Amino acid sequence: NLEMKMDGEFNGGVFRECTFNKPVTIGHLTGEDFFIDCKIKNLIVTENPISSLCVGGDYKTSEIEKLEFTDDVTRIESECFKNTRLSGEIDLSNITYIGQKAFIYDDNPDGAGNCKFIFSQNPTVLHSHAFFGQANAEFEFNGEILLTTDDIYAFSYCKNLKEMPVIKGCIPEKTFWDCESLKEIKIGPDVYLGPGAFLKTTGVEK
């Protein structure tokens, strides 16, 4: 029940199967797998960069009830919240870079948390599998999404994804695979469509 602040370099598995009922504030951390199989009531991130903080993988899933980023945080690195069950609104309004598998939930997509991602008004660079498997999440887009041909599966199995902002450059392979609620997407001129970009997305009007 102690309020905790973390800053510095740590080896993997610092906390395992722990419950944090008070806010946990993390600053300039380097390393990975800080929280394994943990339940965190409120995680506050204050600095770049942040790496794989709450990794599931072969472990059980970690849970965060409330995830906050201060104004200084503009990047979320690869696998940062992999297989982490998230709740509530997640304000990404200052985030302009989201790394590979940053919010992937491939342990069991139907067991993903009920959360809402609120995006920046500025263009957001997104990498492959960034939100793969966030089956229960809602999305609010306020600016452009930027993808390259290598950034595949970015929103696959996001079953509550209903509409997208303007996408420029390309829509890579299986970006919206099985996004069953997607009805509208705005595609800029000369956009490359990868194989199966809308596979099993039957209701979309492009």
PDB file of C-alpha atoms in Angstrom, residues 42-192:
ATOM      1  CA  ASN A  42      -2.712   3.474 -11.181  1.00  0.00           C
ATOM      2  CA  LEU A  43       0.474   3.623 -13.311  1.00  0.00           C
ATOM      3  CA  ILE A  44       1.827   7.093 -14.132  1.00  0.00           C
ATOM      4  CA  VAL A  45       4.543   7.405 -16.786  1.00  0.00           C
ATOM      5  CA  THR A  46       6.537  10.664 -16.680  1.00  0.00           C
ATOM      6  CA  GLU A  47       9.491  10.318 -19.101  1.00  0.00           C
ATOM      7  CA  ASN A  48      10.793   8.777 -22.338  1.00  0.00           C
ATOM      8  CA  PRO A  49      11.868   6.148 -23.092  1.00  0.00           C
ATOM      9  CA  ILE A  50       9.851   3.340 -21.608  1.00  0.00           C
ATOM     10  CA  SER A  51      10.403  -0.250 -22.669  1.00  0.00           C
ATOM     11  CA  SER A  52       8.538  -3.499 -21.945  1.00  0.00           C
ATOM     12  CA  LEU A  53       7.086  -2.684 -18.553  1.00  0.00           C
ATOM     13  CA  CYS A  54       4.273  -5.195 -18.168  1.00  0.00           C
ATOM     14  CA  VAL A  55       5.057  -8.149 -20.381  1.00  0.00           C
ATOM     15  CA  GLY A  56       2.794 -11.198 -20.507  1.00  0.00           C
ATOM     16  CA  GLY A  57       4.139 -13.698 -23.042  1.00  0.00           C
ATOM     17  CA  ASP A  58       4.776 -16.933 -21.198  1.00  0.00           C
ATOM     18  CA  TYR A  59       3.582 -15.318 -17.986  1.00  0.00           C
ATOM     19  CA  LYS A  60       0.089 -14.557 -16.794  1.00  0.00           C
ATOM     20  CA  THR A  61      -1.372 -11.253 -17.815  1.00  0.00           C
ATOM     21  CA  SER A  62      -0.659  -8.089 -15.853  1.00  0.00           C
ATOM     22  CA  GLU A  63      -3.475  -5.633 -15.160  1.00  0.00           C
ATOM     23  CA  ILE A  64      -3.538  -1.828 -14.986  1.00  0.00           C
ATOM     24  CA  GLU A  65      -6.763  -0.134 -13.889  1.00  0.00           C
ATOM     25  CA  LYS A  66      -5.632   3.389 -14.790  1.00  0.00           C
ATOM     26  CA  LEU A  67      -2.757   4.235 -17.150  1.00  0.00           C
ATOM     27  CA  GLU A  68      -1.570   7.844 -17.398  1.00  0.00           C
ATOM     28  CA  PHE A  69       1.125   9.618 -19.443  1.00  0.00           C
ATOM     29  CA  THR A  70       2.380  13.081 -18.531  1.00  0.00           C
ATOM     30  CA  ASP A  71       2.924  15.741 -21.200  1.00  0.00           C
ATOM     31  CA  ASP A  72       6.651  14.891 -21.466  1.00  0.00           C
ATOM     32  CA  VAL A  73       5.966  11.391 -22.785  1.00  0.00           C
ATOM     33  CA  THR A  74       5.737  11.269 -26.591  1.00  0.00           C
ATOM     34  CA  ARG A  75       6.815   7.677 -27.336  1.00  0.00           C
ATOM     35  CA  ILE A  76       5.648   4.210 -26.342  1.00  0.00           C
ATOM     36  CA  GLU A  77       8.299   1.661 -27.176  1.00  0.00           C
ATOM     37  CA  SER A  78       7.954  -1.881 -28.548  1.00  0.00           C
ATOM     38  CA  GLU A  79       6.117  -4.433 -26.397  1.00  0.00           C
ATOM     39  CA  CYS A  80       5.733  -1.889 -23.608  1.00  0.00           C
ATOM     40  CA  PHE A  81       2.294  -3.103 -22.520  1.00  0.00           C
ATOM     41  CA  LYS A  82       2.255  -6.481 -24.213  1.00  0.00           C
ATOM     42  CA  ASN A  83      -0.487  -8.761 -22.852  1.00  0.00           C
ATOM     43  CA  THR A  84      -1.481  -6.174 -20.259  1.00  0.00           C
ATOM     44  CA  ARG A  85      -5.177  -5.961 -19.427  1.00  0.00           C
ATOM     45  CA  LEU A  86      -6.045  -2.258 -19.464  1.00  0.00           C
ATOM     46  CA  SER A  87      -9.096  -0.405 -18.173  1.00  0.00           C
ATOM     47  CA  GLY A  88     -10.555   3.088 -18.465  1.00  0.00           C
ATOM     48  CA  GLU A  89      -9.615   5.911 -20.822  1.00  0.00           C
ATOM     49  CA  ILE A  90      -5.991   6.006 -22.005  1.00  0.00           C
ATOM     50  CA  ASP A  91      -5.032   9.475 -23.155  1.00  0.00           C
ATOM     51  CA  LEU A  92      -2.484   9.295 -25.981  1.00  0.00           C
ATOM     52  CA  SER A  93      -2.925  12.945 -26.989  1.00  0.00           C
ATOM     53  CA  ASN A  94       0.810  13.701 -26.632  1.00  0.00           C
ATOM     54  CA  ILE A  95       1.991  10.380 -28.081  1.00  0.00           C
ATOM     55  CA  THR A  96       3.267  10.555 -31.663  1.00  0.00           C
ATOM     56  CA  TYR A  97       5.138   7.220 -31.826  1.00  0.00           C
ATOM     57  CA  ILE A  98       3.810   3.776 -30.879  1.00  0.00           C
ATOM     58  CA  GLY A  99       6.253   0.909 -31.307  1.00  0.00           C
ATOM     59  CA  GLN A 100       5.848  -2.662 -32.499  1.00  0.00           C
ATOM     60  CA  LYS A 101       3.463  -4.739 -30.337  1.00  0.00           C
ATOM     61  CA  ALA A 102       3.204  -1.863 -27.845  1.00  0.00           C
ATOM     62  CA  PHE A 103      -0.358  -2.780 -26.814  1.00  0.00           C
ATOM     63  CA  ILE A 104      -0.636  -6.259 -28.347  1.00  0.00           C
ATOM     64  CA  TYR A 105      -2.916  -8.692 -26.539  1.00  0.00           C
ATOM     65  CA  ASP A 106      -2.371 -12.122 -28.079  1.00  0.00           C
ATOM     66  CA  ASP A 107      -2.703 -14.214 -24.935  1.00  0.00           C
ATOM     67  CA  ASN A 108      -6.479 -14.475 -25.483  1.00  0.00           C
ATOM     68  CA  PRO A 109      -7.976 -11.523 -27.387  1.00  0.00           C
ATOM     69  CA  ASP A 110     -11.452 -12.086 -25.922  1.00  0.00           C
ATOM     70  CA  GLY A 111      -9.928 -11.535 -22.477  1.00  0.00           C
ATOM     71  CA  ALA A 112      -8.467  -8.121 -23.312  1.00  0.00           C
ATOM     72  CA  GLY A 113      -9.446  -5.232 -21.064  1.00  0.00           C
ATOM     73  CA  ASN A 114     -12.269  -2.762 -21.579  1.00  0.00           C
ATOM     74  CA  CYS A 115     -10.447   0.460 -22.318  1.00  0.00           C
ATOM     75  CA  LYS A 116     -10.589   3.452 -24.650  1.00  0.00           C
ATOM     76  CA  PHE A 117      -7.553   4.788 -26.527  1.00  0.00           C
ATOM     77  CA  ILE A 118      -7.728   8.533 -27.279  1.00  0.00           C
ATOM     78  CA  PHE A 119      -5.237   9.547 -29.977  1.00  0.00           C
ATOM     79  CA  SER A 120      -3.295  12.741 -30.652  1.00  0.00           C
ATOM     80  CA  GLN A 121      -4.399  15.509 -33.010  1.00  0.00           C
ATOM     81  CA  ASN A 122      -0.877  15.295 -34.450  1.00  0.00           C
ATOM     82  CA  PRO A 123       0.114  12.511 -36.875  1.00  0.00           C
ATOM     83  CA  THR A 124       0.872   9.282 -35.012  1.00  0.00           C
ATOM     84  CA  VAL A 125       3.494   6.839 -36.295  1.00  0.00           C
ATOM     85  CA  LEU A 126       2.306   3.293 -35.689  1.00  0.00           C
ATOM     86  CA  HIS A 127       4.275   0.049 -36.063  1.00  0.00           C
ATOM     87  CA  SER A 128       3.302  -3.574 -36.679  1.00  0.00           C
ATOM     88  CA  HIS A 129       0.923  -5.362 -34.287  1.00  0.00           C
ATOM     89  CA  ALA A 130       0.657  -2.176 -32.199  1.00  0.00           C
ATOM     90  CA  PHE A 131      -2.946  -2.850 -31.081  1.00  0.00           C
ATOM     91  CA  PHE A 132      -3.314  -6.454 -32.256  1.00  0.00           C
ATOM     92  CA  GLY A 133      -5.940  -8.314 -30.240  1.00  0.00           C
ATOM     93  CA  GLN A 134      -7.450  -5.359 -28.365  1.00  0.00           C
ATOM     94  CA  ALA A 135     -10.842  -6.934 -28.956  1.00  0.00           C
ATOM     95  CA  ASN A 136     -12.745  -5.009 -26.289  1.00  0.00           C
ATOM     96  CA  ALA A 137     -11.111  -1.605 -26.711  1.00  0.00           C
ATOM     97  CA  GLU A 138     -12.698   1.543 -28.129  1.00  0.00           C
ATOM     98  CA  PHE A 139     -10.724   4.011 -30.240  1.00  0.00           C
ATOM     99  CA  GLU A 140     -11.048   7.774 -30.632  1.00  0.00           C
ATOM    100  CA  PHE A 141      -8.919   9.203 -33.448  1.00  0.00           C
ATOM    101  CA  ASN A 142      -8.166  12.910 -33.698  1.00  0.00           C
ATOM    102  CA  GLY A 143      -5.336  13.001 -36.271  1.00  0.00           C
ATOM    103  CA  GLU A 144      -3.648  11.069 -39.064  1.00  0.00           C
ATOM    104  CA  ILE A 145      -2.244   7.558 -38.655  1.00  0.00           C
ATOM    105  CA  LEU A 146       1.052   6.871 -40.438  1.00  0.00           C
ATOM    106  CA  LEU A 147       1.988   3.308 -41.446  1.00  0.00           C
ATOM    107  CA  THR A 148       4.665   1.778 -43.689  1.00  0.00           C
ATOM    108  CA  THR A 149       4.489  -1.441 -45.690  1.00  0.00           C
ATOM    109  CA  ASP A 150       6.259  -3.290 -42.852  1.00  0.00           C
ATOM    110  CA  ASP A 151       3.736  -2.256 -40.207  1.00  0.00           C
ATOM    111  CA  ILE A 152       1.390  -5.221 -40.603  1.00  0.00           C
ATOM    112  CA  TYR A 153      -1.505  -6.340 -38.352  1.00  0.00           C
ATOM    113  CA  ALA A 154      -1.640  -2.946 -36.573  1.00  0.00           C
ATOM    114  CA  PHE A 155      -5.352  -3.215 -35.661  1.00  0.00           C
ATOM    115  CA  SER A 156      -6.108  -6.901 -36.286  1.00  0.00           C
ATOM    116  CA  TYR A 157      -8.847  -8.345 -34.025  1.00  0.00           C
ATOM    117  CA  CYS A 158      -9.855  -4.899 -32.760  1.00  0.00           C
ATOM    118  CA  LYS A 159     -13.498  -5.883 -32.860  1.00  0.00           C
ATOM    119  CA  ASN A 160     -14.857  -2.565 -31.504  1.00  0.00           C
ATOM    120  CA  LEU A 161     -12.946  -0.385 -33.961  1.00  0.00           C
ATOM    121  CA  LYS A 162     -15.665   1.502 -35.852  1.00  0.00           C
ATOM    122  CA  GLU A 163     -14.000   4.202 -37.922  1.00  0.00           C
ATOM    123  CA  MET A 164     -10.574   5.526 -38.847  1.00  0.00           C
ATOM    124  CA  PRO A 165      -9.135   8.938 -39.691  1.00  0.00           C
ATOM    125  CA  VAL A 166      -7.275   9.661 -42.912  1.00  0.00           C
ATOM    126  CA  ILE A 167      -4.512   7.142 -43.567  1.00  0.00           C
ATOM    127  CA  LYS A 168      -1.693   8.209 -45.857  1.00  0.00           C
ATOM    128  CA  GLY A 169       1.087   6.186 -47.447  1.00  0.00           C
ATOM    129  CA  CYS A 170      -0.221   2.641 -47.151  1.00  0.00           C
ATOM    130  CA  ILE A 171      -2.511   0.199 -45.407  1.00  0.00           C
ATOM    131  CA  PRO A 172      -0.224  -2.807 -44.921  1.00  0.00           C
ATOM    132  CA  GLU A 173      -0.999  -6.516 -44.874  1.00  0.00           C
ATOM    133  CA  LYS A 174      -3.956  -7.492 -42.648  1.00  0.00           C
ATOM    134  CA  THR A 175      -4.054  -4.109 -40.909  1.00  0.00           C
ATOM    135  CA  PHE A 176      -7.787  -4.475 -40.213  1.00  0.00           C
ATOM    136  CA  TRP A 177      -8.090  -8.259 -40.209  1.00  0.00           C
ATOM    137  CA  ASP A 178     -11.305  -9.286 -38.414  1.00  0.00           C
ATOM    138  CA  CYS A 179     -12.322  -5.750 -37.403  1.00  0.00           C
ATOM    139  CA  GLU A 180     -15.970  -6.697 -37.555  1.00  0.00           C
ATOM    140  CA  SER A 181     -17.357  -3.311 -36.406  1.00  0.00           C
ATOM    141  CA  LEU A 182     -15.349  -1.171 -38.835  1.00  0.00           C
ATOM    142  CA  LYS A 183     -17.786   0.720 -41.069  1.00  0.00           C
ATOM    143  CA  GLU A 184     -15.897   3.722 -42.378  1.00  0.00           C
ATOM    144  CA  ILE A 185     -12.309   4.520 -43.282  1.00  0.00           C
ATOM    145  CA  LYS A 186     -10.912   7.550 -45.089  1.00  0.00           C
ATOM    146  CA  ILE A 187      -8.092   6.700 -47.461  1.00  0.00           C
ATOM    147  CA  GLY A 188      -5.892   9.398 -48.956  1.00  0.00           C
ATOM    148  CA  PRO A 189      -4.833   9.453 -52.627  1.00  0.00           C
ATOM    149  CA  ASP A 190      -2.282   6.932 -53.918  1.00  0.00           C
ATOM    150  CA  VAL A 191      -2.490   4.750 -50.795  1.00  0.00           C
ATOM    151  CA  TYR A 192      -1.005   1.262 -51.157  1.00  0.00           C
TER     152      TYR A 192
END
